[in-house]
XYZ file of C-alpha atoms in Angstrom:
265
model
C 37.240 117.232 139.580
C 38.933 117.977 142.964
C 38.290 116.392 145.859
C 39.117 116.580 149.653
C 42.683 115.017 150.279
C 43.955 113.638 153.824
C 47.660 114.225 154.113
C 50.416 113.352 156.771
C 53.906 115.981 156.741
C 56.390 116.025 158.856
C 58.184 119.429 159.869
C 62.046 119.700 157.891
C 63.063 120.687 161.961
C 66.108 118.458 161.297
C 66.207 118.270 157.491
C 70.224 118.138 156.360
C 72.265 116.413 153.682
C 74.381 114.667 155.968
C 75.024 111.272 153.508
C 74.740 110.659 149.789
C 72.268 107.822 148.633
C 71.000 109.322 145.653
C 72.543 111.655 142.743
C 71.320 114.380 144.084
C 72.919 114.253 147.424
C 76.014 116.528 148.045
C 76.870 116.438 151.786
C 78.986 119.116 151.111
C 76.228 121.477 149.590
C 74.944 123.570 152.549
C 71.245 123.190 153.404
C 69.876 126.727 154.242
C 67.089 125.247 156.970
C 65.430 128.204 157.835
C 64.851 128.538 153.498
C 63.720 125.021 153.802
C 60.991 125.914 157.030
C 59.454 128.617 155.008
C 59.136 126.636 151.823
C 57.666 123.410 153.278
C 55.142 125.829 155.418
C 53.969 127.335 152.086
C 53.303 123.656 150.976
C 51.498 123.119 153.887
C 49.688 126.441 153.781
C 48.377 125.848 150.214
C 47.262 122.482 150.835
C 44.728 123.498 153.452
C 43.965 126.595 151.093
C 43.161 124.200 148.696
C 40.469 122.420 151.188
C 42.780 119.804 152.316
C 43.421 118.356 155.642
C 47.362 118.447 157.469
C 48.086 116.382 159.907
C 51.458 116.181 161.253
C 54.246 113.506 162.719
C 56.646 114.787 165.025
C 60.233 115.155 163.530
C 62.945 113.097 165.283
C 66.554 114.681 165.712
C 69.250 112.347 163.908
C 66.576 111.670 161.055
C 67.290 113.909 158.763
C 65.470 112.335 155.693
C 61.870 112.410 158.176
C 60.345 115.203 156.198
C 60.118 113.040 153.251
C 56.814 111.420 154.570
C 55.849 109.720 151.176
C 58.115 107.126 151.758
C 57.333 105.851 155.259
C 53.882 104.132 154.039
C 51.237 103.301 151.654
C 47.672 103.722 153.029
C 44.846 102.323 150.543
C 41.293 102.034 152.293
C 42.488 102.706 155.908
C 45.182 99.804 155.669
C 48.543 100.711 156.293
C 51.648 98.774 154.732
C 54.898 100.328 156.431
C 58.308 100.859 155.251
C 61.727 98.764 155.195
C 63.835 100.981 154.000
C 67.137 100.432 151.551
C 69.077 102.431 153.221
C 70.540 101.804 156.770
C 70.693 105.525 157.342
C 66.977 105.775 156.790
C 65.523 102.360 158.461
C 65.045 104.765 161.603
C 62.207 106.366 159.626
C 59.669 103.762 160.144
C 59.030 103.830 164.157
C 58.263 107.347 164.230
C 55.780 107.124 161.491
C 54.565 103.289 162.462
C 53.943 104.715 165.739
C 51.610 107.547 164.561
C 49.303 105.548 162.467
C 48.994 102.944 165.486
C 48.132 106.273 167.739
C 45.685 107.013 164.971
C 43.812 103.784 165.053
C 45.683 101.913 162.335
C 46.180 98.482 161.813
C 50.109 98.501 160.381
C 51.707 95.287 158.291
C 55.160 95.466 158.631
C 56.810 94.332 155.317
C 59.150 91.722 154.956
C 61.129 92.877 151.839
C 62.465 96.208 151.183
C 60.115 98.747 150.661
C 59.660 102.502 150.966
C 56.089 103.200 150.706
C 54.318 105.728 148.513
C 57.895 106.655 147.023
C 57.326 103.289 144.863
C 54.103 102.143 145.540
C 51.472 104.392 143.856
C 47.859 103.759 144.281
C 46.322 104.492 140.818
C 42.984 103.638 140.783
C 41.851 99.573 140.450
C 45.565 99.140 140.788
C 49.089 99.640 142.139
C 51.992 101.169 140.165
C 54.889 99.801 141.850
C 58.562 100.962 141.056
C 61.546 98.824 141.186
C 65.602 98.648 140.307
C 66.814 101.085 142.822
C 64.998 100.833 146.006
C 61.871 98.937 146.388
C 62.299 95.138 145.095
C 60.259 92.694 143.108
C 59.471 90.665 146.453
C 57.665 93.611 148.126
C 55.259 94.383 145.289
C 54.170 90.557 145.648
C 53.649 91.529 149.506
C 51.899 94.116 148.709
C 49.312 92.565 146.553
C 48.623 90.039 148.920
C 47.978 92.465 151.490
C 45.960 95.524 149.917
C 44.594 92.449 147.525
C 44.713 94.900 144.895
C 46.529 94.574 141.600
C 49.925 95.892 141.277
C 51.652 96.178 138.496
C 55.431 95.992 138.011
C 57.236 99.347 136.583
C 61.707 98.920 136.312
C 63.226 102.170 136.339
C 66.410 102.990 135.075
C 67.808 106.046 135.392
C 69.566 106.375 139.056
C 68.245 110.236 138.839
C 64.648 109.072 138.889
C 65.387 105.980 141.440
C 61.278 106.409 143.149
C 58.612 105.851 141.142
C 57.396 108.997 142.476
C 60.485 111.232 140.787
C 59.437 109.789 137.332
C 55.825 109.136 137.293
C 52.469 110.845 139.492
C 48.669 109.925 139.174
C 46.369 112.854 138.129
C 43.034 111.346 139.050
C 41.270 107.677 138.838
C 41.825 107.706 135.228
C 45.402 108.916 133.832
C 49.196 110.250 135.039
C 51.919 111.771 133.999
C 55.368 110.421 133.451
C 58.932 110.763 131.771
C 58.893 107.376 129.731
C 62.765 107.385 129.418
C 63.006 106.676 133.240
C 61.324 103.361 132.312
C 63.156 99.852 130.843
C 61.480 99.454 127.086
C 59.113 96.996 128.548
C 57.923 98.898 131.467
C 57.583 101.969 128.644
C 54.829 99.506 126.567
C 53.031 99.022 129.854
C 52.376 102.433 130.703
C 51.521 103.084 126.874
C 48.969 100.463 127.040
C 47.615 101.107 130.131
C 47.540 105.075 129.448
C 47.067 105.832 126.262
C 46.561 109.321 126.622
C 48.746 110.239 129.299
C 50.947 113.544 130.190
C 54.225 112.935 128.458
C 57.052 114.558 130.179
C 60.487 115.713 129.316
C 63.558 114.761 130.895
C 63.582 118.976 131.905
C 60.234 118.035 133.607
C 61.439 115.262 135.160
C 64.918 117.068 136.397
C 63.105 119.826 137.583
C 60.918 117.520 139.836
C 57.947 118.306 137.957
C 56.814 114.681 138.187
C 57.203 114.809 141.833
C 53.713 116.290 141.970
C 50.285 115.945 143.589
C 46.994 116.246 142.233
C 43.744 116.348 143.794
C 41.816 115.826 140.768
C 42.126 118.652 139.393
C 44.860 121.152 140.928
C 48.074 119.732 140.380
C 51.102 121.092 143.243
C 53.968 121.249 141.117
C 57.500 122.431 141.016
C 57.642 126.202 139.262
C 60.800 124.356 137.295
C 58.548 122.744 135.333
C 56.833 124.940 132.844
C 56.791 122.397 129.965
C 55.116 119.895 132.225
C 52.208 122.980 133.895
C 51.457 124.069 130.716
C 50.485 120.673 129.002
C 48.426 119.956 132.052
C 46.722 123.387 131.861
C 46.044 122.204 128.385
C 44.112 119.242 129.612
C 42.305 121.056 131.914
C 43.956 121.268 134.850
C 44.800 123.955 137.054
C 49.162 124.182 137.532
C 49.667 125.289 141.150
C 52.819 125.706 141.514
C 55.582 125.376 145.279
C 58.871 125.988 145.297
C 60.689 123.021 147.371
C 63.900 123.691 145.618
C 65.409 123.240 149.073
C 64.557 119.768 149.268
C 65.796 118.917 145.849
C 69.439 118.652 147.727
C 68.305 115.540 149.230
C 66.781 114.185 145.793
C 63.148 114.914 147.019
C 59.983 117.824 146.404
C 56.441 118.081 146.842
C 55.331 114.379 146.457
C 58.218 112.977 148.411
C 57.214 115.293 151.161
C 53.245 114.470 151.100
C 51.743 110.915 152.313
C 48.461 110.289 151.701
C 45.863 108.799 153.681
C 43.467 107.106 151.661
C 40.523 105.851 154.334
């Protein structure tokens, strides 16, 4: 079942590949910005055709990595836990979007270890998924827990291609996900299987084509048009593919998750 989704974006005004800190990144790749505009405003466009609400952060020139808003925050029942970012070139990030949810009545915790938000932290339900081995750390998901005093559960990925949580794994609804299991250490693999027994198994196409950088509201599941494999198992389940081209934003190692938060009040 779908339901109405709140969701923060941030324009791609300033969106570049200006530094490499992923395997995707190629500073020397041109970024076509006006293909970019027109790709995230079809995003943005479908969302609110869907029945969602868009709200918006200002972009900040210099910040080139703004427009991937996923990774600025986790919001679970109005309660905000902020970024730290891994990356000096991104630590920037957080004022801007810190700022907005303290304009927007939010109480803010500012984390202590390194963290970068919904990109690893992935409300799923009556827990947490948290991702770690590339970006967010151990100590973080600990914070976490003790703030949102929700369960969160400890995922190691492995594969520098799928170095968020959010490139290798997405929640459908209150019940199951999808993920590409080799992005996972063994261990973390047995979790997930035990935990989701009948999950959306992925291939590493899928997961290359950023098909697991998807959102779902329940139901309709905003996904990249690379991944057939992925749309038409999930049509199979019932379902309904929808399918945005981001390609753009695959330069920077990102798509349509990376470039959705969501505010969970």
């Amino acid at each position: 079942m779908a339901s109405a989704r709140r969701y923060l974006v941030c324009e791609p005004r300033f969106f570049a590949v200006r530094y490499a800190i992923n395997p995707w990144m190629h500073p020397d790749r041109p970024v076509d910005t006006a293909l970019a505009q027109r790709q995230w405003r079809t995003l943005v466009d479908t969302y609110r055709a869907h029945g969602h609400t868009v709200e918006r952060v200002e972009p900040v020139p210099g910040l080139p990595d703004m427009v991937f808003a996923a990774n600025a925050a986790v919001v679970v029942e109005g309660r905000v836990f902020g970024s730290l970012f891994h990356a000096p070139e991104r630590r920037p990030e957080s004022v801007p979007y810190q700022a907005w949810f303290k304009d927007h009545g939010f109480d803010v915790h500012q984390p202590e270890s390194v963290c970068e938000g919904e990109g690893d932290l992935v409300p799923a339900g009556r827990w947490i998924l948290a991702g770690t081995g590339f970006r967010t750390t151990r100590e973080a998901h600990r914070e976490a827990q003790e703030f949102f005093g929700v369960p969160v559960i400890s995922l190691t990925l492995v594969d520098p291609y799928f170095y968020h949580l959010d490139t290798a794994l997405f929640v459908l609804d209150g019940e199951n996900i999808a993920y590409y299991p080799e992005a996972f250490s063994p261990g973390s693999r047995e979790v997930l299987k035990r935990l989701y027994p009948d999950a959306v198994i992925a291939t590493r196409d899928d997961a290359m084509a950023f098909g697991l950088n998807s959102v779902s509201d329940g139901r309709h599941v905003f996904i990249s048009p690379g991944a057939t494999a992925l749309a038409d198992r999930l049509a199979d389940r019932g379902y309904v593919p929808v399918p945005v081209d981001l390609s753009e934003f695959h330069k920077a190692g990102g798509g349509i998750k990376c470039c959705t938060q969501e505010i969970r009040s």
